[in-house]
Amino acid sequence: MSPNCVVFLESEIINRCDLEVIFCDSEARAETFINRITAGVIRAPKKLIILNTTGEQPNGAHDTVQGLEVYSYDYVYALGEKHLVPVVPPAPDSTYVICFTSGTTGTFADFFQQNLAT
């Protein structure tokens, strides 16, 4: 797949799912998403979580994209440890798989798998 095709596919999935949180492997990848948000290619998610950071990225509101917060994974992990909540087991109608395919038509089809065991 060409890089442009990958950008289109990622952006289309993000927009169709209304993703609010995106996990990025690096600060460079986070910047790529921030550039796409700024360019209007994707609707702004509410949070970007960066897995591998240099520590230079501040945690909190992004300075140029309104409504976007950027955090390091370490920060989010530490926050979770401070504010533990009980585990909520899945219910029979809980969605656990979201799968996208372009199929043979070139039009996205989305599929949501739910737990059918009772």
PDB file of C-alpha atoms in Angstrom:
ATOM      1  CA  MET A   1       0.000   0.000   0.000  1.00  0.00           C
ATOM      2  CA  SER A   2       1.191   3.488  -0.757  1.00  0.00           C
ATOM      3  CA  PRO A   3       1.790   5.912   2.122  1.00  0.00           C
ATOM      4  CA  ASN A   4      -1.116   8.069   0.895  1.00  0.00           C
ATOM      5  CA  CYS A   5      -3.416   5.054   0.970  1.00  0.00           C
ATOM      6  CA  VAL A   6      -2.367   4.248   4.539  1.00  0.00           C
ATOM      7  CA  VAL A   7      -3.043   7.849   5.615  1.00  0.00           C
ATOM      8  CA  PHE A   8      -6.480   7.705   3.994  1.00  0.00           C
ATOM      9  CA  LEU A   9      -7.350   4.359   5.602  1.00  0.00           C
ATOM     10  CA  GLU A  10      -6.185   5.419   9.062  1.00  0.00           C
ATOM     11  CA  SER A  11      -8.009   8.729   8.809  1.00  0.00           C
ATOM     12  CA  GLU A  12     -11.221   7.121   7.540  1.00  0.00           C
ATOM     13  CA  ILE A  13     -11.270   4.570  10.362  1.00  0.00           C
ATOM     14  CA  ILE A  14     -10.529   7.227  12.995  1.00  0.00           C
ATOM     15  CA  ASN A  15     -13.325   9.440  11.665  1.00  0.00           C
ATOM     16  CA  ARG A  16     -15.897   6.646  11.291  1.00  0.00           C
ATOM     17  CA  CYS A  17     -15.243   5.322  14.808  1.00  0.00           C
ATOM     18  CA  ASP A  18     -15.167   8.801  16.373  1.00  0.00           C
ATOM     19  CA  LEU A  19     -12.035   7.753  18.253  1.00  0.00           C
ATOM     20  CA  GLU A  20     -11.461   9.876  21.319  1.00  0.00           C
ATOM     21  CA  VAL A  21      -8.116   8.367  22.364  1.00  0.00           C
ATOM     22  CA  ILE A  22      -5.243   7.336  20.085  1.00  0.00           C
ATOM     23  CA  PHE A  23      -2.132   5.529  21.308  1.00  0.00           C
ATOM     24  CA  CYS A  24       1.030   6.455  19.378  1.00  0.00           C
ATOM     25  CA  ASP A  25       4.301   4.544  19.466  1.00  0.00           C
ATOM     26  CA  SER A  26       6.465   7.665  19.305  1.00  0.00           C
ATOM     27  CA  GLU A  27       6.443  11.443  19.518  1.00  0.00           C
ATOM     28  CA  ALA A  28       7.043  11.563  15.756  1.00  0.00           C
ATOM     29  CA  ARG A  29       3.879   9.534  15.096  1.00  0.00           C
ATOM     30  CA  ALA A  30       1.933  11.764  17.505  1.00  0.00           C
ATOM     31  CA  GLU A  31       3.129  14.809  15.537  1.00  0.00           C
ATOM     32  CA  THR A  32       1.881  13.138  12.352  1.00  0.00           C
ATOM     33  CA  PHE A  33      -1.583  12.808  13.894  1.00  0.00           C
ATOM     34  CA  ILE A  34      -1.446  16.380  15.199  1.00  0.00           C
ATOM     35  CA  ASN A  35      -0.595  17.590  11.671  1.00  0.00           C
ATOM     36  CA  ARG A  36      -3.544  15.631  10.243  1.00  0.00           C
ATOM     37  CA  ILE A  37      -5.851  17.134  12.873  1.00  0.00           C
ATOM     38  CA  THR A  38      -4.589  20.648  12.090  1.00  0.00           C
ATOM     39  CA  ALA A  39      -5.047  20.031   8.347  1.00  0.00           C
ATOM     40  CA  GLY A  40      -8.616  18.832   8.910  1.00  0.00           C
ATOM     41  CA  VAL A  41      -7.896  15.333   7.591  1.00  0.00           C
ATOM     42  CA  ILE A  42      -9.150  13.767  10.818  1.00  0.00           C
ATOM     43  CA  ARG A  43     -11.531  15.086  13.430  1.00  0.00           C
ATOM     44  CA  ALA A  44      -9.648  15.887  16.569  1.00  0.00           C
ATOM     45  CA  PRO A  45      -9.541  13.080  19.083  1.00  0.00           C
ATOM     46  CA  LYS A  46      -9.608  14.225  22.690  1.00  0.00           C
ATOM     47  CA  LYS A  47      -6.374  12.542  23.762  1.00  0.00           C
ATOM     48  CA  LEU A  48      -3.110  11.225  22.316  1.00  0.00           C
ATOM     49  CA  ILE A  49      -1.107   8.827  24.490  1.00  0.00           C
ATOM     50  CA  ILE A  50       2.566   8.451  23.515  1.00  0.00           C
ATOM     51  CA  LEU A  51       4.124   5.102  24.434  1.00  0.00           C
ATOM     52  CA  ASN A  52       7.808   5.974  23.966  1.00  0.00           C
ATOM     53  CA  THR A  53       8.673   9.540  24.886  1.00  0.00           C
ATOM     54  CA  THR A  54      11.839  11.502  25.453  1.00  0.00           C
ATOM     55  CA  GLY A  55      10.162  13.287  28.335  1.00  0.00           C
ATOM     56  CA  GLU A  56      10.208  16.617  26.509  1.00  0.00           C
ATOM     57  CA  GLN A  57       6.498  16.518  25.655  1.00  0.00           C
ATOM     58  CA  PRO A  58       4.494  18.144  28.469  1.00  0.00           C
ATOM     59  CA  ASN A  59       1.450  16.277  29.772  1.00  0.00           C
ATOM     60  CA  GLY A  60      -1.854  18.063  29.314  1.00  0.00           C
ATOM     61  CA  ALA A  61      -3.488  20.412  26.848  1.00  0.00           C
ATOM     62  CA  HIS A  62      -1.765  20.731  23.478  1.00  0.00           C
ATOM     63  CA  ASP A  63      -0.521  24.254  22.833  1.00  0.00           C
ATOM     64  CA  THR A  64      -1.901  24.648  19.288  1.00  0.00           C
ATOM     65  CA  VAL A  65      -4.834  22.223  18.903  1.00  0.00           C
ATOM     66  CA  GLN A  66      -7.822  23.282  20.970  1.00  0.00           C
ATOM     67  CA  GLY A  67      -9.491  20.420  22.850  1.00  0.00           C
ATOM     68  CA  LEU A  68      -6.566  18.009  22.416  1.00  0.00           C
ATOM     69  CA  GLU A  69      -4.603  16.630  25.350  1.00  0.00           C
ATOM     70  CA  VAL A  70      -1.280  14.800  24.945  1.00  0.00           C
ATOM     71  CA  TYR A  71       0.141  12.482  27.604  1.00  0.00           C
ATOM     72  CA  SER A  72       3.009  10.054  27.983  1.00  0.00           C
ATOM     73  CA  TYR A  73       2.043   6.460  28.691  1.00  0.00           C
ATOM     74  CA  ASP A  74       4.078   6.575  31.908  1.00  0.00           C
ATOM     75  CA  TYR A  75       2.008   9.533  33.122  1.00  0.00           C
ATOM     76  CA  VAL A  76      -1.289   7.775  32.343  1.00  0.00           C
ATOM     77  CA  TYR A  77      -0.060   4.548  33.957  1.00  0.00           C
ATOM     78  CA  ALA A  78       0.939   6.377  37.152  1.00  0.00           C
ATOM     79  CA  LEU A  79      -2.409   8.173  37.178  1.00  0.00           C
ATOM     80  CA  GLY A  80      -4.194   4.825  36.919  1.00  0.00           C
ATOM     81  CA  GLU A  81      -2.195   3.395  39.804  1.00  0.00           C
ATOM     82  CA  LYS A  82      -3.227   6.339  41.993  1.00  0.00           C
ATOM     83  CA  HIS A  83      -6.918   6.039  41.096  1.00  0.00           C
ATOM     84  CA  LEU A  84      -7.705   2.319  40.875  1.00  0.00           C
ATOM     85  CA  VAL A  85     -11.306   1.369  40.144  1.00  0.00           C
ATOM     86  CA  PRO A  86     -12.938  -2.061  40.346  1.00  0.00           C
ATOM     87  CA  VAL A  87     -12.857  -4.152  37.182  1.00  0.00           C
ATOM     88  CA  VAL A  88     -16.184  -4.228  35.357  1.00  0.00           C
ATOM     89  CA  PRO A  89     -16.649  -7.606  33.655  1.00  0.00           C
ATOM     90  CA  PRO A  90     -18.017  -7.564  30.112  1.00  0.00           C
ATOM     91  CA  ALA A  91     -21.753  -7.890  29.627  1.00  0.00           C
ATOM     92  CA  PRO A  92     -23.363 -10.062  26.939  1.00  0.00           C
ATOM     93  CA  ASP A  93     -23.853  -6.971  24.749  1.00  0.00           C
ATOM     94  CA  SER A  94     -20.303  -5.595  25.213  1.00  0.00           C
ATOM     95  CA  THR A  95     -18.468  -4.884  21.964  1.00  0.00           C
ATOM     96  CA  TYR A  96     -15.059  -6.536  21.919  1.00  0.00           C
ATOM     97  CA  VAL A  97     -13.932  -6.476  18.293  1.00  0.00           C
ATOM     98  CA  ILE A  98     -14.216  -3.712  15.721  1.00  0.00           C
ATOM     99  CA  CYS A  99     -13.073  -4.802  12.272  1.00  0.00           C
ATOM    100  CA  PHE A 100     -12.898  -2.747   9.090  1.00  0.00           C
ATOM    101  CA  THR A 101     -12.574  -4.037   5.572  1.00  0.00           C
ATOM    102  CA  SER A 102     -12.709  -2.363   2.196  1.00  0.00           C
ATOM    103  CA  GLY A 103     -14.112  -5.588   0.774  1.00  0.00           C
ATOM    104  CA  THR A 104     -14.277  -5.811  -2.981  1.00  0.00           C
ATOM    105  CA  THR A 105     -16.299  -2.639  -3.461  1.00  0.00           C
ATOM    106  CA  GLY A 106     -13.723  -0.236  -2.080  1.00  0.00           C
ATOM    107  CA  THR A 107     -16.316   1.039   0.387  1.00  0.00           C
ATOM    108  CA  PHE A 108     -15.581   0.536   4.063  1.00  0.00           C
ATOM    109  CA  ALA A 109     -17.667  -1.992   5.907  1.00  0.00           C
ATOM    110  CA  ASP A 110     -17.546  -2.046   9.652  1.00  0.00           C
ATOM    111  CA  PHE A 111     -18.276  -5.054  11.784  1.00  0.00           C
ATOM    112  CA  PHE A 112     -18.845  -5.054  15.524  1.00  0.00           C
ATOM    113  CA  GLN A 113     -18.510  -8.383  17.338  1.00  0.00           C
ATOM    114  CA  GLN A 114     -20.385  -8.783  20.584  1.00  0.00           C
ATOM    115  CA  ASN A 115     -20.280 -11.443  23.259  1.00  0.00           C
ATOM    116  CA  LEU A 116     -23.146 -13.803  22.471  1.00  0.00           C
ATOM    117  CA  ALA A 117     -22.533 -16.146  25.409  1.00  0.00           C
ATOM    118  CA  THR A 118     -24.957 -15.748  28.272  1.00  0.00           C
TER     119      THR A 118
END
